[in-house]
mmCIF file of C-alpha atoms in Angstrom:
data_model
loop_
_atom_site.group_PDB
_atom_site.id
_atom_site.type_symbol
_atom_site.label_atom_id
_atom_site.label_comp_id
_atom_site.label_asym_id
_atom_site.label_seq_id
_atom_site.Cartn_x
_atom_site.Cartn_y
_atom_site.Cartn_z
ATOM 1 C CA MET A 197 -21.614 1.407 -13.418
ATOM 2 C CA ILE A 198 -19.758 4.736 -13.672
ATOM 3 C CA ARG A 199 -19.354 5.787 -17.309
ATOM 4 C CA ARG A 200 -16.338 7.778 -18.459
ATOM 5 C CA PRO A 201 -16.952 11.240 -19.949
ATOM 6 C CA PRO A 202 -16.289 11.781 -23.670
ATOM 7 C CA ARG A 203 -12.744 12.576 -24.762
ATOM 8 C CA SER A 204 -13.784 15.309 -27.172
ATOM 9 C CA THR A 205 -12.202 18.064 -25.084
ATOM 10 C CA LEU A 206 -8.803 16.357 -24.832
ATOM 11 C CA SER A 207 -6.277 18.662 -26.485
ATOM 12 C CA SER A 208 -2.707 19.783 -26.130
ATOM 13 C CA SER A 209 -3.806 23.349 -25.365
ATOM 14 C CA SER A 210 -3.827 24.389 -21.720
ATOM 15 C CA ALA A 211 -7.426 25.658 -21.754
ATOM 16 C CA ALA A 212 -8.811 22.494 -23.338
ATOM 17 C CA SER A 213 -6.754 20.369 -20.964
ATOM 18 C CA ASP A 214 -8.245 22.189 -17.956
ATOM 19 C CA VAL A 215 -11.739 21.573 -19.314
ATOM 20 C CA TYR A 216 -10.965 17.888 -19.756
ATOM 21 C CA LYS A 217 -9.614 17.584 -16.216
ATOM 22 C CA ARG A 218 -12.647 19.380 -14.813
ATOM 23 C CA GLN A 219 -15.009 17.109 -16.754
ATOM 24 C CA ASN A 220 -13.236 14.015 -15.451
ATOM 25 C CA SER A 221 -13.267 15.389 -11.918
ATOM 26 C CA ASP A 222 -16.986 16.145 -12.109
ATOM 27 C CA TRP A 223 -17.640 12.704 -13.603
ATOM 28 C CA LEU A 224 -15.738 10.975 -10.786
ATOM 29 C CA GLN A 225 -17.358 13.024 -8.026
ATOM 30 C CA GLU A 226 -20.829 12.416 -9.475
ATOM 31 C CA GLY A 227 -20.220 8.664 -9.559
ATOM 32 C CA LEU A 228 -18.804 8.554 -6.037
ATOM 33 C CA ASN A 229 -21.716 10.578 -4.654
ATOM 34 C CA LYS A 230 -23.940 7.651 -5.600
ATOM 35 C CA LEU A 231 -21.845 5.445 -3.310
ATOM 36 C CA LYS A 232 -22.229 7.474 -0.120
ATOM 37 C CA GLY A 233 -21.823 5.279 2.934
ATOM 38 C CA LYS A 234 -20.070 2.557 0.923
ATOM 39 C CA TYR A 235 -16.561 1.197 1.345
ATOM 40 C CA VAL A 236 -14.953 2.107 -1.991
ATOM 41 C CA LEU A 237 -11.917 0.290 -3.403
ATOM 42 C CA PHE A 238 -9.778 1.811 -6.163
ATOM 43 C CA ASP A 239 -7.862 -0.942 -7.987
ATOM 44 C CA LEU A 240 -4.899 0.920 -9.463
ATOM 45 C CA PRO A 241 -2.414 -0.362 -12.081
ATOM 46 C CA GLY A 242 0.796 -1.944 -10.881
ATOM 47 C CA GLN A 243 3.127 0.542 -12.579
ATOM 48 C CA VAL A 244 5.306 1.736 -9.696
ATOM 49 C CA GLU A 245 6.267 4.920 -11.574
ATOM 50 C CA LEU A 246 2.725 6.223 -11.026
ATOM 51 C CA PHE A 247 3.313 6.135 -7.277
ATOM 52 C CA THR A 248 7.034 6.818 -6.900
ATOM 53 C CA ASN A 249 7.643 9.467 -9.605
ATOM 54 C CA HIS A 250 4.454 10.800 -11.187
ATOM 55 C CA ASP A 251 2.063 13.143 -9.369
ATOM 56 C CA CYS A 252 -1.210 11.850 -10.862
ATOM 57 C CA ILE A 253 -2.123 9.408 -8.073
ATOM 58 C CA MET A 254 -1.083 11.868 -5.359
ATOM 59 C CA LYS A 255 -3.263 14.593 -6.923
ATOM 60 C CA LEU A 256 -6.186 12.166 -7.163
ATOM 61 C CA ALA A 257 -5.774 11.307 -3.483
ATOM 62 C CA ARG A 258 -5.763 14.986 -2.487
ATOM 63 C CA LYS A 259 -8.930 15.517 -4.519
ATOM 64 C CA LEU A 260 -10.672 12.584 -2.828
ATOM 65 C CA GLU A 261 -9.677 13.918 0.588
ATOM 66 C CA GLN A 262 -11.219 17.281 -0.325
ATOM 67 C CA TRP A 263 -14.457 15.423 -1.046
ATOM 68 C CA GLY A 264 -14.458 13.915 2.435
ATOM 69 C CA PHE A 265 -13.004 10.472 1.771
ATOM 70 C CA ARG A 266 -10.740 8.932 4.423
ATOM 71 C CA LEU A 267 -8.086 7.129 2.435
ATOM 72 C CA THR A 268 -5.668 4.290 3.042
ATOM 73 C CA ALA A 269 -3.175 3.046 0.476
ATOM 74 C CA VAL A 270 -2.806 -0.753 0.427
ATOM 75 C CA HIS A 271 0.470 -1.660 -1.256
ATOM 76 C CA LEU A 272 0.726 -5.313 -2.368
ATOM 77 C CA VAL A 273 4.066 -7.016 -3.015
ATOM 78 C CA ASP A 274 4.606 -10.615 -4.117
ATOM 79 C CA SER A 275 6.098 -12.477 -1.167
ATOM 80 C CA HIS A 276 8.479 -14.607 -3.273
ATOM 81 C CA HIS A 277 10.791 -11.555 -3.476
ATOM 82 C CA CYS A 278 11.781 -12.390 0.103
ATOM 83 C CA ALA A 279 13.700 -15.422 -1.149
ATOM 84 C CA GLU A 280 16.514 -13.198 -2.474
ATOM 85 C CA ALA A 281 17.971 -10.565 -0.157
ATOM 86 C CA SER A 282 18.851 -7.971 -2.818
ATOM 87 C CA LYS A 283 15.373 -8.221 -4.363
ATOM 88 C CA PHE A 284 13.838 -7.674 -0.952
ATOM 89 C CA VAL A 285 15.943 -4.521 -0.535
ATOM 90 C CA ALA A 286 14.519 -3.281 -3.871
ATOM 91 C CA VAL A 287 10.985 -4.052 -2.630
ATOM 92 C CA LEU A 288 11.630 -2.089 0.558
ATOM 93 C CA LEU A 289 12.986 0.873 -1.398
ATOM 94 C CA VAL A 290 9.981 0.998 -3.763
ATOM 95 C CA THR A 291 7.595 0.648 -0.825
ATOM 96 C CA LEU A 292 9.287 3.439 1.127
ATOM 97 C CA SER A 293 9.313 5.715 -1.948
ATOM 98 C CA THR A 294 5.586 5.115 -2.446
ATOM 99 C CA MET A 295 4.813 5.904 1.192
ATOM 100 C CA MET A 296 6.795 9.129 1.052
ATOM 101 C CA LYS A 297 5.231 10.208 -2.250
ATOM 102 C CA LEU A 298 1.560 9.559 -1.451
ATOM 103 C CA GLU A 299 1.646 10.966 2.114
ATOM 104 C CA MET A 300 -1.338 9.005 3.423
ATOM 105 C CA PRO A 301 -1.992 6.091 5.804
ATOM 106 C CA HIS A 302 -0.277 3.101 4.257
ATOM 107 C CA VAL A 303 -0.706 -0.667 4.730
ATOM 108 C CA ASN A 304 1.949 -2.846 3.073
ATOM 109 C CA VAL A 305 1.032 -6.434 2.269
ATOM 110 C CA LEU A 306 3.143 -9.469 1.380
ATOM 111 C CA SER A 307 0.672 -11.176 -0.928
ATOM 112 C CA LYS A 308 0.647 -14.827 -2.077
ATOM 113 C CA ILE A 309 2.266 -15.834 1.193
ATOM 114 C CA ASP A 310 1.412 -19.454 0.385
ATOM 115 C CA LEU A 311 3.976 -19.201 -2.452
ATOM 116 C CA VAL A 312 6.628 -17.396 -0.400
ATOM 117 C CA GLU A 313 9.229 -20.135 -0.968
ATOM 118 C CA SER A 314 8.296 -20.909 -4.564
ATOM 119 C CA HIS A 315 11.591 -19.321 -5.746
ATOM 120 C CA GLY A 316 13.775 -20.667 -2.937
ATOM 121 C CA ARG A 317 13.944 -21.029 0.828
ATOM 122 C CA LEU A 318 14.032 -17.926 3.002
ATOM 123 C CA ASP A 319 17.274 -16.986 4.724
ATOM 124 C CA PHE A 320 15.455 -15.756 7.847
ATOM 125 C CA GLY A 321 12.197 -16.332 9.685
ATOM 126 C CA LEU A 322 9.026 -14.743 8.351
ATOM 127 C CA GLU A 323 8.914 -12.119 11.126
ATOM 128 C CA PHE A 324 12.215 -10.713 9.854
ATOM 129 C CA TYR A 325 10.520 -9.818 6.555
ATOM 130 C CA THR A 326 7.253 -8.553 8.019
ATOM 131 C CA SER A 327 8.818 -6.368 10.747
ATOM 132 C CA CYS A 328 11.923 -5.136 8.839
ATOM 133 C CA LEU A 329 13.672 -4.305 12.097
ATOM 134 C CA ASP A 330 17.290 -5.313 11.393
ATOM 135 C CA MET A 331 18.446 -3.868 8.101
ATOM 136 C CA GLU A 332 22.109 -4.085 9.119
ATOM 137 C CA HIS A 333 21.744 -7.855 9.460
ATOM 138 C CA LEU A 334 20.248 -7.999 5.963
ATOM 139 C CA ALA A 335 23.091 -5.867 4.564
ATOM 140 C CA ALA A 336 25.669 -8.111 6.231
ATOM 141 C CA HIS A 337 24.005 -11.152 4.712
ATOM 142 C CA ILE A 338 24.338 -9.604 1.239
ATOM 143 C CA ARG A 339 27.998 -8.690 1.864
ATOM 144 C CA ASP A 340 28.755 -12.275 2.927
ATOM 145 C CA ASP A 341 27.431 -13.638 -0.369
ATOM 146 C CA THR A 342 30.549 -14.586 -2.358
ATOM 147 C CA ARG A 343 28.610 -14.237 -5.627
ATOM 148 C CA MET A 344 27.903 -10.577 -4.930
ATOM 149 C CA PRO A 345 30.275 -7.981 -6.478
ATOM 150 C CA PRO A 346 31.768 -5.746 -3.748
ATOM 151 C CA ALA A 347 30.374 -2.548 -5.299
ATOM 152 C CA PHE A 348 26.863 -4.031 -5.397
ATOM 153 C CA ALA A 349 27.200 -5.141 -1.779
ATOM 154 C CA ARG A 350 28.248 -1.612 -0.734
ATOM 155 C CA LEU A 351 25.275 -0.151 -2.629
ATOM 156 C CA ASN A 352 22.863 -2.467 -0.798
ATOM 157 C CA THR A 353 24.469 -1.532 2.501
ATOM 158 C CA VAL A 354 23.760 2.160 1.881
ATOM 159 C CA LEU A 355 20.199 1.384 0.784
ATOM 160 C CA CYS A 356 19.609 -0.666 3.941
ATOM 161 C CA GLU A 357 20.916 2.210 6.073
ATOM 162 C CA THR A 358 18.504 4.594 4.321
ATOM 163 C CA ILE A 359 15.527 2.285 4.855
ATOM 164 C CA ASP A 360 16.493 1.758 8.489
ATOM 165 C CA MET A 361 16.837 5.508 9.042
ATOM 166 C CA PHE A 362 13.203 6.129 8.040
ATOM 167 C CA ASP A 363 11.932 3.024 9.872
ATOM 168 C CA TYR A 364 8.531 3.202 8.151
ATOM 169 C CA VAL A 365 8.128 -0.116 6.369
ATOM 170 C CA GLN A 366 6.370 -3.171 7.771
ATOM 171 C CA PHE A 367 4.263 -5.828 6.061
ATOM 172 C CA CYS A 368 1.121 -7.843 6.700
ATOM 173 C CA PRO A 369 1.135 -11.356 5.200
ATOM 174 C CA LEU A 370 -1.808 -12.347 3.014
ATOM 175 C CA ASN A 371 -3.173 -15.447 1.345
ATOM 176 C CA VAL A 372 -6.445 -14.632 -0.410
ATOM 177 C CA SER A 373 -7.641 -18.205 0.163
ATOM 178 C CA ASP A 374 -7.402 -17.773 3.940
ATOM 179 C CA LYS A 375 -10.362 -15.817 5.301
ATOM 180 C CA HIS A 376 -8.661 -15.264 8.656
ATOM 181 C CA MET A 377 -5.684 -13.564 7.017
ATOM 182 C CA ILE A 378 -8.012 -11.418 4.908
ATOM 183 C CA ALA A 379 -9.859 -10.375 8.069
ATOM 184 C CA SER A 380 -6.551 -9.562 9.771
ATOM 185 C CA VAL A 381 -5.418 -7.286 6.912
ATOM 186 C CA LEU A 382 -8.856 -5.658 6.807
ATOM 187 C CA LYS A 383 -8.607 -4.816 10.522
ATOM 188 C CA VAL A 384 -5.322 -3.013 9.898
ATOM 189 C CA VAL A 385 -6.829 -1.071 6.978
ATOM 190 C CA ASP A 386 -9.946 -0.180 8.986
ATOM 191 C CA LYS A 387 -7.783 1.197 11.778
ATOM 192 C CA ALA A 388 -5.581 3.154 9.360
ATOM 193 C CA ASN A 389 -8.494 5.027 7.776
ATOM 194 C CA GLY A 390 -10.528 5.319 10.987
ATOM 195 C CA TYR A 391 -13.374 3.085 9.787
ATOM 196 C CA CYS A 392 -13.195 0.930 12.928
ATOM 197 C CA PHE A 393 -13.976 4.008 15.063
ATOM 198 C CA GLY A 394 -17.199 4.558 13.073
ATOM 199 C CA GLY A 395 -19.822 5.782 15.534
ATOM 200 C CA LEU A 396 -17.341 6.834 18.219
ATOM 201 C CA GLU A 397 -16.670 10.295 16.830
ATOM 202 C CA GLY A 398 -17.162 12.744 19.650
ATOM 203 C CA GLU A 399 -16.788 10.040 22.319
ATOM 204 C CA ASN A 400 -14.159 10.219 25.047
ATOM 205 C CA MET A 401 -10.578 9.119 24.577
ATOM 206 C CA ALA A 402 -11.030 5.943 26.651
ATOM 207 C CA ALA A 403 -13.671 4.644 24.233
ATOM 208 C CA LEU A 404 -11.463 5.359 21.216
ATOM 209 C CA MET A 405 -8.422 3.685 22.762
ATOM 210 C CA GLY A 406 -10.528 0.701 23.779
ATOM 211 C CA VAL A 407 -11.539 0.100 20.167
ATOM 212 C CA ALA A 408 -7.950 0.579 18.983
ATOM 213 C CA SER A 409 -6.492 -1.905 21.496
ATOM 214 C CA GLY A 410 -9.275 -4.376 20.779
ATOM 215 C CA GLN A 411 -8.204 -4.516 17.131
ATOM 216 C CA ARG A 412 -4.602 -5.303 17.991
ATOM 217 C CA GLU A 413 -2.908 -8.574 17.082
ATOM 218 C CA TRP A 414 0.553 -9.624 18.197
ATOM 219 C CA ARG A 415 2.792 -9.630 15.140
ATOM 220 C CA TYR A 416 5.261 -12.205 16.472
ATOM 221 C CA SER A 417 2.679 -14.903 17.231
ATOM 222 C CA GLN A 418 0.912 -14.245 13.927
ATOM 223 C CA ALA A 419 4.158 -14.545 11.940
ATOM 224 C CA ALA A 420 5.125 -17.731 13.797
ATOM 225 C CA GLU A 421 1.757 -19.338 13.065
ATOM 226 C CA ILE A 422 1.904 -18.445 9.357
ATOM 227 C CA GLN A 423 5.506 -19.651 9.144
ATOM 228 C CA ASP A 424 4.516 -23.055 10.515
ATOM 229 C CA ILE A 425 1.835 -23.358 7.822
ATOM 230 C CA TYR A 426 3.553 -22.073 4.691
ATOM 231 C CA LEU A 427 7.322 -22.326 5.229
ATOM 232 C CA ASP A 428 9.543 -25.381 5.175
ATOM 233 C CA THR A 429 11.058 -25.157 8.642
ATOM 234 C CA GLU A 430 12.593 -28.638 8.704
ATOM 235 C CA LEU A 431 16.371 -28.676 8.740
ATOM 236 C CA GLU A 432 18.403 -31.565 7.364
ATOM 237 C CA VAL A 433 20.686 -32.759 10.167
ATOM 238 C CA THR A 434 23.227 -35.517 9.539
ATOM 239 C CA ILE A 435 23.894 -37.621 12.600
ATOM 240 C CA PRO A 436 26.972 -39.817 12.346
ATOM 241 C CA SER A 437 26.303 -43.495 12.901
ATOM 242 C CA ASP A 438 28.405 -45.914 14.924
ATOM 243 C CA ASP A 439 29.851 -47.286 11.689
ATOM 244 C CA ASP A 440 31.078 -43.789 10.766
ATOM 245 C CA ASP A 441 32.809 -43.510 14.142
ATOM 246 C CA ASP A 442 34.514 -46.862 13.582
ATOM 247 C CA ASP A 443 35.700 -45.740 10.170
ATOM 248 C CA GLU A 444 37.108 -42.495 11.607
ATOM 249 C CA GLN A 445 38.945 -44.441 14.311
ATOM 250 C CA SER A 446 40.386 -46.877 11.787
ATOM 251 C CA CYS A 447 41.661 -43.997 9.662
ATOM 252 C CA SER A 448 43.363 -42.208 12.539
#
């Protein structure tokens, strides 16, 4: 248990504020020093403004890096947002903004993948949403929606072009009840922060690349397997019967 320091020094004055920040910094460092050699997880609040606009999380990350921590940000997004194209564009924009703001290795996760179609069927296959490779196709799909105001469609087109220009965002699917999917996400995180290279520091490049390639999983086959499990891939096909043909002939 890491106890918080007292708030007695919290004040609006600059000097008192610096003391308070230093006390909190010392408190955090002291607590983390007791966890040397441990894999530490920071569960942060889900307020996106802390990551996209405010500097507090970025400053905390820089401080942790100064103390020798190798960091990876794991950004979780509810997968049901994929069911609506414009919502998915908003998810991509928030994710990209977070990556640009924090400036650290980043692993994006589509969580609750078992509920991905709880708000409606997906317009594309799961790999489309995990790889994010064809933003123009997504923008065209939004433009073709007759319910979408033209100005809103043009806005989404520009946003898709911006996301595609950076080409940073991809997602790993996750269902916390599936231990294999948890292990798959953990492998990606371990590679991002260098944990999987553990005792290989100072070894030759061949050894490092061997570990890196050994951790690799093919995204297409993984997405196809998960899609077969969690998505409704059956299409309703109406096949005309012989009676229908007879009726058409009689009407001609």
